[in-house]
Coordinates of C-alpha atoms in Angstrom, one line a residue:
Chain A
M1 CA 238.2 57.2 -37.1
N2 CA 239.8 55.2 -34.5
I3 CA 242.5 56.9 -33.0
Y4 CA 245.1 55.0 -30.3
V5 CA 246.9 56.3 -27.7
L6 CA 249.5 54.7 -26.0
L7 CA 249.9 56.6 -22.5
K8 CA 252.6 56.0 -19.2
Q9 CA 252.0 57.1 -15.9
T10 CA 255.3 59.2 -15.1
F11 CA 256.5 61.3 -11.9
D12 CA 256.7 64.8 -12.3
T13 CA 259.5 66.5 -13.9
E14 CA 260.6 68.5 -11.2
E15 CA 260.5 65.3 -8.7
K16 CA 263.6 64.1 -7.0
I17 CA 265.0 60.7 -7.0
A18 CA 265.1 58.5 -3.5
I19 CA 266.4 55.1 -3.3
E20 CA 264.6 52.4 -0.4
N21 CA 265.6 49.2 0.2
G22 CA 266.7 49.1 -3.8
S23 CA 263.7 50.2 -5.1
I24 CA 262.9 54.3 -6.1
V25 CA 260.6 55.9 -3.6
E26 CA 257.0 57.0 -4.7
D27 CA 255.6 57.9 -1.7
G28 CA 255.0 61.4 -1.7
V29 CA 255.3 61.9 -5.8
K30 CA 253.1 63.7 -7.9
F31 CA 252.7 62.0 -11.1
I32 CA 251.6 63.4 -14.7
I33 CA 251.2 61.8 -18.0
N34 CA 254.7 61.1 -19.4
P35 CA 254.6 65.0 -21.6
Y36 CA 255.8 63.0 -24.7
D37 CA 252.3 61.5 -24.5
E38 CA 250.6 64.5 -23.8
Y39 CA 251.7 65.6 -26.9
A40 CA 250.5 62.5 -29.0
V41 CA 247.1 62.6 -26.5
E42 CA 246.4 66.6 -27.7
Q43 CA 247.1 65.6 -31.1
A44 CA 244.6 62.2 -31.1
I45 CA 241.9 64.5 -29.8
Q46 CA 242.7 67.7 -31.7
L47 CA 243.0 64.5 -35.5
R48 CA 239.2 63.6 -33.9
D49 CA 237.5 66.7 -33.5
D50 CA 238.6 67.2 -37.8
L51 CA 237.5 64.2 -38.8
G52 CA 235.3 62.2 -36.4
G53 CA 236.2 58.8 -35.0
S54 CA 237.1 58.4 -31.3
V55 CA 240.2 58.2 -29.0
T56 CA 241.3 55.6 -27.2
V57 CA 243.9 56.3 -24.6
I58 CA 245.7 52.6 -23.4
S59 CA 248.4 51.8 -21.0
V60 CA 250.3 49.1 -18.7
G61 CA 250.7 50.0 -15.2
P62 CA 249.6 50.1 -11.6
D63 CA 246.4 51.1 -10.3
R64 CA 247.6 54.6 -10.3
S65 CA 248.2 55.3 -13.7
V66 CA 244.1 55.3 -13.7
E67 CA 244.9 59.6 -13.0
A68 CA 246.1 59.9 -15.8
L69 CA 244.1 57.8 -17.9
R70 CA 241.5 59.6 -16.2
T71 CA 243.1 63.6 -17.4
A72 CA 243.7 61.8 -20.5
L73 CA 239.5 61.7 -20.8
A74 CA 238.8 65.1 -19.0
M75 CA 241.0 66.5 -21.8
G76 CA 239.0 64.6 -24.3
A77 CA 240.0 61.3 -25.2
D78 CA 236.7 59.1 -25.4
E79 CA 237.4 55.7 -23.7
A80 CA 240.1 54.4 -21.3
V81 CA 241.8 50.9 -21.1
L82 CA 244.2 50.6 -18.2
I83 CA 246.1 46.7 -18.7
S84 CA 246.9 46.2 -14.8
D85 CA 248.2 43.2 -13.7
D86 CA 251.9 42.0 -11.5
R87 CA 252.4 40.0 -13.4
I88 CA 253.9 41.9 -16.3
P89 CA 257.4 42.8 -15.5
Q90 CA 259.2 45.9 -16.4
D91 CA 260.8 45.4 -19.3
E92 CA 259.9 46.5 -22.9
Y93 CA 259.6 43.0 -24.8
A94 CA 256.6 42.4 -21.8
V95 CA 255.2 45.5 -22.1
S96 CA 254.7 45.8 -25.7
K97 CA 253.5 42.1 -25.7
A98 CA 250.9 43.2 -23.5
L99 CA 249.6 46.3 -25.1
H100 CA 249.9 44.2 -28.5
A101 CA 247.9 41.7 -27.2
Y102 CA 244.8 43.9 -26.8
L103 CA 245.2 46.3 -29.7
S104 CA 245.5 43.2 -31.9
K105 CA 242.0 43.1 -31.4
Q106 CA 241.1 46.3 -32.1
N107 CA 240.4 48.1 -35.3
V108 CA 243.4 50.7 -34.9
D109 CA 243.7 53.3 -37.8
L110 CA 246.5 55.8 -36.1
L111 CA 248.3 55.0 -33.0
L112 CA 250.4 57.4 -31.5
G113 CA 252.9 57.5 -28.0
G114 CA 255.5 59.4 -26.8
N115 CA 258.8 59.6 -28.5
F116 CA 260.2 58.2 -24.8
S117 CA 259.2 58.3 -20.8
V118 CA 260.5 60.5 -19.0
D119 CA 261.6 57.7 -16.4
N120 CA 262.9 54.4 -18.1
G121 CA 263.7 56.6 -21.1
G122 CA 264.0 53.4 -23.3
G123 CA 261.8 54.4 -26.0
Q124 CA 261.0 51.1 -27.0
V125 CA 257.4 50.3 -26.5
A126 CA 256.1 52.4 -29.4
I127 CA 258.1 51.1 -31.7
R128 CA 258.1 47.5 -30.9
I129 CA 254.2 47.9 -31.2
A130 CA 254.4 48.5 -34.6
S131 CA 256.0 46.2 -35.5
L132 CA 254.2 43.2 -33.3
L133 CA 251.0 44.3 -35.8
G134 CA 252.8 45.3 -38.7
I135 CA 252.1 48.5 -39.7
P136 CA 255.1 51.5 -39.9
H137 CA 255.7 54.0 -37.9
T138 CA 257.2 57.6 -37.6
G139 CA 259.3 58.7 -34.5
S140 CA 259.6 61.9 -33.0
V141 CA 257.6 64.0 -35.2
T142 CA 257.0 67.6 -35.0
K143 CA 253.7 67.6 -37.4
L144 CA 251.3 64.9 -38.1
E145 CA 248.7 66.1 -41.0
I146 CA 246.1 63.4 -41.9
N147 CA 245.1 63.1 -45.8
G148 CA 242.7 60.5 -45.9
D149 CA 244.7 57.4 -45.9
T150 CA 247.7 58.6 -45.9
A151 CA 249.5 61.1 -42.8
L152 CA 251.5 63.6 -43.9
V153 CA 254.4 63.9 -41.0
H154 CA 257.4 66.1 -39.8
R155 CA 260.5 63.7 -38.2
D156 CA 262.9 66.0 -36.0
A157 CA 265.9 64.0 -36.7
E158 CA 268.4 65.4 -34.3
G159 CA 267.9 68.8 -35.4
D160 CA 267.5 68.0 -39.0
L161 CA 263.4 68.3 -40.7
E162 CA 262.5 64.8 -42.7
V163 CA 259.6 65.4 -44.2
S164 CA 257.6 62.4 -45.2
V165 CA 254.3 60.2 -46.1
V166 CA 253.6 57.6 -44.9
T167 CA 251.0 55.0 -45.2
L168 CA 247.8 54.2 -42.4
P169 CA 247.3 52.2 -40.4
A170 CA 250.5 53.7 -38.7
L171 CA 251.9 54.3 -35.4
F172 CA 253.7 58.1 -35.0
T173 CA 255.2 59.3 -31.4
A174 CA 254.9 62.4 -30.4
Q175 CA 258.2 65.1 -29.5
Q176 CA 258.2 68.6 -28.8
G177 CA 256.5 71.1 -30.8
L178 CA 254.1 68.9 -31.9
N179 CA 251.1 71.3 -29.9
E180 CA 250.5 72.6 -26.6
P181 CA 248.4 70.2 -24.6
R182 CA 245.3 71.7 -23.5
Y183 CA 244.4 71.8 -19.5
P184 CA 241.7 70.1 -19.0
S185 CA 238.3 71.9 -18.5
L186 CA 236.2 72.2 -15.6
Q187 CA 233.4 70.4 -17.8
G188 CA 236.2 67.8 -19.2
I189 CA 236.5 66.8 -15.9
M190 CA 233.1 66.1 -14.6
K191 CA 232.4 64.7 -17.9
A192 CA 234.9 62.5 -17.7
K193 CA 233.8 60.7 -14.7
K194 CA 230.9 59.1 -16.6
K195 CA 233.6 58.1 -19.7
P196 CA 234.1 54.2 -19.9
L197 CA 237.1 53.4 -18.2
Q198 CA 237.8 49.4 -18.2
T199 CA 241.1 48.3 -16.2
L200 CA 242.8 44.5 -17.8
T201 CA 244.6 41.7 -16.5
L202 CA 246.3 39.3 -18.4
D203 CA 243.6 36.6 -18.1
D204 CA 241.6 39.3 -20.0
L205 CA 244.1 39.7 -22.5
G206 CA 244.1 36.2 -22.9
I207 CA 247.8 35.7 -22.5
S208 CA 249.7 33.9 -19.8
P209 CA 253.0 35.3 -18.0
S210 CA 255.1 32.7 -20.2
E211 CA 254.2 34.5 -22.5
I212 CA 255.4 37.9 -21.8
T213 CA 258.8 36.9 -19.4
A214 CA 261.0 39.4 -19.0
Q215 CA 264.0 39.3 -21.6
T216 CA 266.5 42.2 -19.3
S217 CA 266.6 42.5 -15.8
R218 CA 267.8 45.1 -13.6
V219 CA 270.7 44.4 -11.0
E220 CA 271.6 47.2 -9.4
L221 CA 270.1 51.1 -8.8
S222 CA 271.8 53.9 -7.8
L223 CA 271.9 57.3 -7.3
P224 CA 274.5 59.1 -9.5
P225 CA 277.5 60.9 -7.7
V226 CA 276.9 64.2 -6.0
R227 CA 278.2 67.4 -7.6
N228 CA 279.2 69.7 -5.1
A229 CA 279.2 73.9 -5.4
G230 CA 283.0 74.6 -7.1
K231 CA 284.6 77.8 -7.4
I232 CA 282.4 81.3 -7.5
L233 CA 284.9 83.7 -9.0
K234 CA 285.5 87.4 -7.5
G235 CA 286.9 91.0 -8.8
E236 CA 286.2 92.6 -12.2
L237 CA 284.7 90.4 -14.8
Q238 CA 287.9 90.7 -16.9
D239 CA 289.7 89.0 -14.4
Q240 CA 287.2 86.5 -13.5
V241 CA 286.6 85.6 -17.6
R242 CA 291.0 85.5 -17.5
E243 CA 290.8 83.2 -14.3
L244 CA 288.5 80.9 -15.8
V245 CA 289.6 80.4 -18.9
G246 CA 293.1 79.7 -16.9
L247 CA 291.8 77.4 -14.6
L248 CA 290.1 75.5 -17.1
R249 CA 293.4 74.6 -19.0
N250 CA 295.5 74.6 -16.0
E251 CA 293.3 72.8 -13.5
A252 CA 289.7 71.4 -14.9
K253 CA 292.8 70.1 -18.4
V254 CA 290.4 70.9 -20.5
L255 CA 290.4 73.0 -24.0
Chain B
M1 CA 281.3 28.9 -27.5
S2 CA 282.3 32.0 -29.4
R3 CA 279.7 34.6 -30.2
T4 CA 279.2 37.0 -32.2
F5 CA 278.4 40.9 -32.0
L6 CA 277.0 43.1 -34.8
V7 CA 277.5 46.6 -34.8
F8 CA 275.5 48.8 -36.7
A9 CA 278.0 51.4 -37.8
E10 CA 276.1 55.1 -38.3
S11 CA 277.3 57.2 -41.2
R12 CA 275.8 60.7 -42.3
D13 CA 276.9 62.8 -44.9
G14 CA 279.1 59.6 -46.6
K15 CA 281.2 60.3 -43.1
L16 CA 281.3 57.2 -40.7
R17 CA 279.8 59.2 -37.0
Q18 CA 281.7 58.7 -34.1
V19 CA 279.3 56.9 -32.3
A20 CA 279.7 54.2 -34.8
F21 CA 283.5 53.9 -33.0
E22 CA 282.2 54.4 -29.8
T23 CA 279.7 51.2 -30.1
L24 CA 282.4 48.8 -31.4
S25 CA 284.0 49.8 -29.0
A26 CA 281.1 48.7 -27.0
A27 CA 280.7 45.6 -28.7
R28 CA 284.9 44.9 -27.8
A29 CA 284.0 45.7 -24.4
S30 CA 281.0 43.4 -24.0
A31 CA 283.0 40.0 -26.4
E32 CA 285.5 38.1 -24.8
A33 CA 288.4 36.9 -26.4
G34 CA 287.1 34.9 -29.1
D35 CA 284.2 36.3 -29.7
Q36 CA 283.8 38.2 -33.5
V37 CA 282.5 41.9 -33.7
L38 CA 281.0 42.6 -36.9
A39 CA 279.9 45.5 -38.4
L40 CA 277.1 47.1 -41.0
V41 CA 277.4 49.7 -43.0
V42 CA 275.1 51.1 -45.1
G43 CA 273.9 53.6 -48.0
S44 CA 275.9 54.8 -51.0
G45 CA 279.3 54.7 -51.0
A46 CA 279.1 52.6 -47.7
S47 CA 281.9 50.5 -49.5
S48 CA 284.3 53.3 -49.7
I49 CA 284.5 54.1 -46.2
A50 CA 283.8 50.5 -44.5
G51 CA 287.1 49.9 -44.2
E52 CA 288.3 52.3 -41.9
L53 CA 286.4 50.3 -39.1
A54 CA 288.8 47.1 -38.9
A55 CA 291.3 50.1 -37.3
Y56 CA 288.5 50.5 -34.4
G57 CA 288.0 46.8 -33.6
A58 CA 285.7 45.4 -36.4
D59 CA 286.8 41.7 -37.5
S60 CA 284.4 41.4 -40.1
I61 CA 282.5 44.2 -42.3
Y62 CA 279.5 43.9 -43.9
T63 CA 277.9 46.8 -46.4
I64 CA 274.6 47.2 -48.3
E65 CA 274.9 49.9 -50.8
H66 CA 271.4 51.4 -51.6
S67 CA 270.0 54.6 -53.4
D68 CA 266.7 53.6 -51.0
L69 CA 269.9 53.8 -47.8
N70 CA 271.1 56.9 -48.5
Q71 CA 268.7 58.5 -46.4
Y72 CA 266.9 57.1 -43.5
N73 CA 263.6 55.8 -43.7
P74 CA 262.8 53.4 -40.4
E75 CA 261.3 50.2 -43.2
G76 CA 264.8 50.5 -45.6
Y77 CA 267.4 50.5 -42.9
F78 CA 265.2 47.5 -40.9
A79 CA 265.2 45.5 -44.0
A80 CA 269.0 45.9 -44.5
V81 CA 269.7 45.1 -40.8
K82 CA 267.4 42.3 -40.4
K83 CA 269.3 40.9 -44.2
A84 CA 273.0 41.5 -42.5
I85 CA 271.2 39.4 -38.9
D86 CA 269.9 36.5 -41.1
E87 CA 273.6 36.3 -42.6
T88 CA 275.2 36.9 -39.4
K89 CA 273.3 35.1 -37.3
P90 CA 274.4 37.6 -34.4
D91 CA 273.7 37.2 -30.6
A92 CA 273.8 40.6 -30.2
V93 CA 273.0 44.1 -31.9
L94 CA 273.8 47.4 -30.8
F95 CA 273.5 50.5 -32.3
G96 CA 274.6 54.5 -31.7
H97 CA 271.5 55.9 -29.1
T98 CA 271.3 58.2 -32.1
A99 CA 267.9 59.3 -34.1
I100 CA 268.4 56.1 -36.2
G101 CA 269.0 53.9 -33.5
R102 CA 266.8 54.4 -31.5
D103 CA 264.0 54.7 -34.0
L104 CA 265.6 50.8 -35.6
A105 CA 266.3 48.9 -32.5
P106 CA 263.1 48.6 -30.9
L107 CA 262.1 47.1 -34.9
V108 CA 265.0 44.7 -35.0
A109 CA 264.6 43.7 -30.7
A110 CA 260.6 42.9 -31.8
S111 CA 261.2 41.3 -35.0
L112 CA 264.5 39.0 -33.2
Q113 CA 261.6 38.9 -29.9
A114 CA 264.6 39.7 -28.2
G115 CA 265.2 41.9 -24.9
Q116 CA 266.9 45.4 -25.8
I117 CA 268.6 47.7 -23.3
S118 CA 268.7 51.3 -24.2
D119 CA 270.7 54.3 -23.7
V120 CA 273.5 51.9 -22.3
T121 CA 276.4 54.3 -20.5
A122 CA 278.9 52.5 -19.6
I123 CA 279.9 48.6 -19.7
S124 CA 281.0 45.5 -17.1
R125 CA 282.1 42.3 -18.0
S126 CA 282.6 39.5 -15.7
G127 CA 283.6 36.5 -18.1
S128 CA 280.6 35.8 -20.4
D129 CA 278.8 38.1 -18.4
V130 CA 278.0 41.5 -19.3
V131 CA 276.0 44.4 -17.2
F132 CA 274.7 47.5 -18.9
T133 CA 274.8 50.9 -17.2
R134 CA 272.1 53.3 -18.4
P135 CA 270.5 56.1 -17.1
L136 CA 266.6 56.4 -15.3
Y137 CA 264.8 60.2 -15.4
A138 CA 268.0 61.4 -17.2
G139 CA 270.6 60.9 -15.0
K140 CA 268.5 61.3 -11.3
A141 CA 269.1 57.4 -10.6
F142 CA 271.0 55.0 -12.5
E143 CA 270.2 51.4 -13.2
K144 CA 272.6 48.2 -13.9
R145 CA 270.9 45.7 -15.9
S146 CA 271.9 42.2 -18.2
F147 CA 270.1 40.0 -20.4
T148 CA 268.2 36.6 -19.3
S149 CA 267.5 35.6 -23.1
S150 CA 269.2 36.2 -26.5
P151 CA 270.1 37.6 -28.3
W152 CA 270.4 41.2 -27.2
V153 CA 269.8 44.4 -28.3
V154 CA 271.7 47.3 -27.1
T155 CA 271.7 51.2 -28.2
V156 CA 275.1 53.3 -26.5
R157 CA 275.0 56.7 -25.6
P158 CA 277.2 59.0 -27.5
N159 CA 279.9 60.5 -25.7
N160 CA 280.1 57.7 -22.8
I161 CA 282.0 55.2 -23.9
Q162 CA 285.4 55.6 -25.6
A163 CA 286.5 55.0 -28.7
P164 CA 290.1 53.1 -28.9
A165 CA 292.5 54.5 -30.5
P166 CA 292.9 53.5 -34.0
D167 CA 295.5 50.3 -35.0
S168 CA 296.2 50.6 -38.4
G169 CA 298.1 47.3 -38.5
R170 CA 294.2 45.7 -37.6
T171 CA 292.2 44.0 -41.0
A172 CA 288.8 42.8 -41.6
S173 CA 287.0 41.4 -44.3
V174 CA 284.4 43.3 -46.3
T175 CA 281.2 42.3 -47.9
A176 CA 279.1 43.3 -50.1
L177 CA 275.2 42.4 -49.6
T178 CA 272.3 42.4 -51.4
Y179 CA 269.6 45.3 -50.3
P180 CA 266.3 42.9 -50.5
A181 CA 264.5 46.2 -51.7
P182 CA 260.8 45.9 -49.5
S183 CA 257.7 48.0 -50.6
L184 CA 258.3 50.8 -48.6
R185 CA 254.9 52.6 -47.0
T186 CA 257.1 55.5 -46.1
I187 CA 258.1 57.6 -48.5
I188 CA 260.9 60.4 -47.4
K189 CA 259.7 63.5 -49.6
E190 CA 262.3 66.4 -48.1
V191 CA 264.9 66.6 -45.7
V192 CA 266.1 70.0 -44.3
K193 CA 268.8 70.1 -43.1
K194 CA 269.1 72.5 -40.5
T195 CA 272.5 71.5 -39.0
T196 CA 274.8 71.7 -42.1
G197 CA 278.4 71.8 -40.7
K198 CA 276.7 72.1 -37.1
I199 CA 278.1 70.0 -34.3
D200 CA 275.2 67.3 -32.9
L201 CA 274.5 67.8 -29.3
S202 CA 274.4 64.8 -28.2
E203 CA 278.4 64.5 -29.4
A204 CA 279.5 67.7 -28.6
K205 CA 282.8 67.7 -26.4
I206 CA 281.8 71.7 -25.8
I207 CA 277.7 73.2 -25.5
V208 CA 276.8 76.6 -24.3
S209 CA 273.8 76.7 -23.5
G210 CA 271.5 79.3 -22.8
G211 CA 268.3 80.0 -20.5
R212 CA 265.3 82.4 -20.2
G213 CA 268.5 84.9 -18.9
V214 CA 269.2 85.0 -23.0
K215 CA 265.7 86.8 -23.0
S216 CA 265.4 86.6 -27.4
A217 CA 266.2 85.0 -30.1
D218 CA 268.7 87.2 -30.9
G219 CA 269.9 86.7 -27.3
F220 CA 271.6 83.1 -28.5
K221 CA 274.4 85.4 -30.7
P222 CA 276.7 85.5 -28.2
L223 CA 276.2 82.4 -27.2
E224 CA 276.6 80.7 -30.6
E225 CA 280.2 83.0 -31.4
L226 CA 281.3 82.0 -27.9
A227 CA 280.0 77.7 -29.3
D228 CA 281.4 78.6 -32.4
V229 CA 285.0 79.4 -31.1
L230 CA 285.3 76.7 -29.2
N231 CA 283.9 74.5 -31.6
G232 CA 280.8 73.2 -29.8
A233 CA 277.3 73.3 -29.8
V234 CA 274.0 75.5 -28.8
G235 CA 271.9 74.3 -26.5
A236 CA 268.5 75.4 -23.8
S237 CA 267.1 75.3 -21.2
R238 CA 263.2 74.3 -21.3
G239 CA 262.2 77.9 -19.8
A240 CA 264.0 79.5 -23.6
C241 CA 262.6 77.3 -25.8
D242 CA 258.8 77.7 -23.8
A243 CA 259.3 81.1 -24.5
G244 CA 260.5 80.6 -28.4
Y245 CA 263.7 82.0 -28.0
C246 CA 264.9 79.0 -29.8
D247 CA 264.1 75.7 -31.3
Y248 CA 263.2 72.4 -29.4
S249 CA 265.4 69.9 -30.9
L250 CA 268.3 72.5 -28.8
Q251 CA 266.8 71.3 -25.4
I252 CA 268.4 70.1 -22.8
G253 CA 266.7 68.5 -19.4
Q254 CA 264.5 65.7 -18.7
T255 CA 262.5 66.2 -21.3
G256 CA 264.5 67.2 -24.3
K257 CA 268.6 66.1 -25.0
V258 CA 270.7 64.4 -22.1
V259 CA 273.9 65.6 -22.5
T260 CA 277.6 64.2 -21.2
P261 CA 280.0 66.8 -22.6
E262 CA 283.7 67.5 -21.0
V263 CA 282.3 71.2 -20.6
Y264 CA 278.7 72.6 -20.0
I265 CA 278.6 76.7 -19.9
A266 CA 275.4 77.2 -18.3
C267 CA 274.0 80.8 -19.5
G268 CA 270.8 82.5 -17.5
I269 CA 270.3 78.8 -16.6
S270 CA 268.7 78.9 -13.1
G271 CA 268.7 75.2 -13.1
A272 CA 265.5 74.1 -12.8
I273 CA 265.6 70.6 -11.6
Q274 CA 264.7 69.2 -14.8
H275 CA 267.2 71.1 -17.0
V276 CA 269.5 69.2 -14.4
A277 CA 269.1 66.1 -15.1
G278 CA 269.9 66.1 -18.6
M279 CA 273.1 68.0 -18.0
S280 CA 274.3 66.8 -14.2
Q281 CA 276.7 64.3 -15.6
S282 CA 279.2 66.5 -17.6
R283 CA 282.1 66.8 -16.9
I284 CA 282.7 70.3 -16.1
I285 CA 280.1 72.6 -15.9
I286 CA 280.4 76.5 -15.6
A287 CA 277.4 79.0 -14.1
I288 CA 276.9 82.5 -15.7
N289 CA 274.0 83.8 -13.7
K290 CA 273.0 87.1 -12.4
D291 CA 271.1 86.0 -9.2
P292 CA 273.4 84.4 -6.7
E293 CA 270.9 82.4 -5.5
A294 CA 270.6 79.9 -8.4
P295 CA 270.5 76.9 -7.9
I296 CA 272.6 76.1 -10.7
F297 CA 275.7 77.6 -8.8
K298 CA 275.1 74.5 -6.5
I299 CA 276.7 72.2 -8.9
A300 CA 278.9 74.2 -11.4
D301 CA 282.7 73.8 -10.5
Y302 CA 283.1 77.2 -11.8
G303 CA 280.7 80.1 -11.3
I304 CA 281.0 83.8 -12.6
V305 CA 277.9 86.0 -10.8
G306 CA 277.0 88.6 -13.7
D307 CA 275.5 89.6 -16.9
L308 CA 275.3 86.8 -19.6
F309 CA 275.6 89.7 -22.1
E310 CA 278.7 91.3 -20.8
V311 CA 280.1 87.9 -19.2
V312 CA 280.1 85.8 -22.5
P313 CA 281.7 87.8 -25.2
L314 CA 284.4 88.3 -22.8
L315 CA 285.0 85.2 -23.0
T316 CA 284.7 84.7 -26.4
A317 CA 287.1 87.3 -26.6
E318 CA 289.5 85.8 -23.8
F319 CA 289.4 82.2 -25.5
R320 CA 290.3 84.1 -29.5
Q321 CA 293.0 85.4 -27.5
V322 CA 294.3 81.7 -25.7
L323 CA 293.4 79.4 -28.6
N324 CA 294.3 81.6 -31.3
V325 CA 291.4 81.4 -33.6

């Protein structure tokens, strides 16, 4: 089974955000595999171990993304592909077209990705690719079982559980609860250094920048207003609780 | 030239969701005088609930009724929306940023070769130029974005763009469209309703949320009682979910859900950066924690230093008395 995993390198979720000269500061930031993509990588490795085949992780991003791809290789993926080209704009339409240019030339049995990325959080790219490839998809899956040429999936739909059977090839996006991603072993890290990792440009993919022009653009970037510490109540707990309810009704005007 | 905005008006259990009205409101906020705002309702019984959308700003309403559409299926729903798009040739299609909208909008955007701006929390318009505000890093930053080409696809975060007060004097035509019945490669076998009768986290006005301090699955019971009294929903931090105290679907944070209720009551939650990202846009934050040094107090409007197992039941009792429930 040829399994492909869409992966994005993101800021660690414990990082604070700072803005300088209209962009987000990346200096000194710890980068990780987008947590939802990590579930996808883990699932791909488990399925390959059960069913045979290979796992290819693929990313669009700057050169630093190599680190995240190497981590996925160290977890157990077989190959990695980085599409890195400054001419690819930060726009989901464009990114999905670039990924599609690569994937449409592969023999894809199963395509996995994360439910969304914890940076931009648009949740578009994976599902757009399913549409571009003309394959079905299920988003936000918490269970994925392959039975021949179909998949049995559990989808988390705002807390409800939808059980469905999907004909392969198909795309699934991972939700928390799908699995517990492994840490790369020392042996895995050593092996990863020798695994194939290719870097492609738009020219390699045979597409011109005019085919992937951005359909949206950023006008402004800002930080949310700072929240200040409010009132810590004092006294007996019962009195504090009474005071709190009073404050909510009379000062905050809620409830 | 007048433009056309098509709103996917989401329903659940035979009723329009609040987010349907909010999405209509988002379309109205994007539209100039003379523009048309259309709404689409799908599923059995769509025509009997569609009329309500007129009062909330729809100029024309389309319905597609078919048993395939009683339960969300990406292929079936896409076929229905595509039918409405072919019929009405909209300049923009808007969805709620819900389990359905998040899943469906990118299919529509890809098929239209269109840009999409997801998870919009505010809209400003000057003439025909519309600027959409949306969170980055779950709300650690915000960006304003606009479209550089047409058509547009937009998803609107629930609980952020206010629905207008209904105007019962407004009327709209209702047109039934035929479902094009595609062959489905996705077959829904079963739906386990775990949320029946509960308020969805993303739409809740009040959220009572528990962290590691809740200590066990049973520890959530007092929080559930408080949420019930306040007609709110229960949420959780990653710590509580990772510890197995509750389902991941309750998780609030940069991984998990981002919520913006009127009141957020954090119980036994320390206030890790990744959690705060998911709730710091709440209007009023209340922190209950044993540790006076917990970072959550730095962003809370009101704080009580104390054991949540003592404080929460007292709070429930006080609200019961004051609210008469």
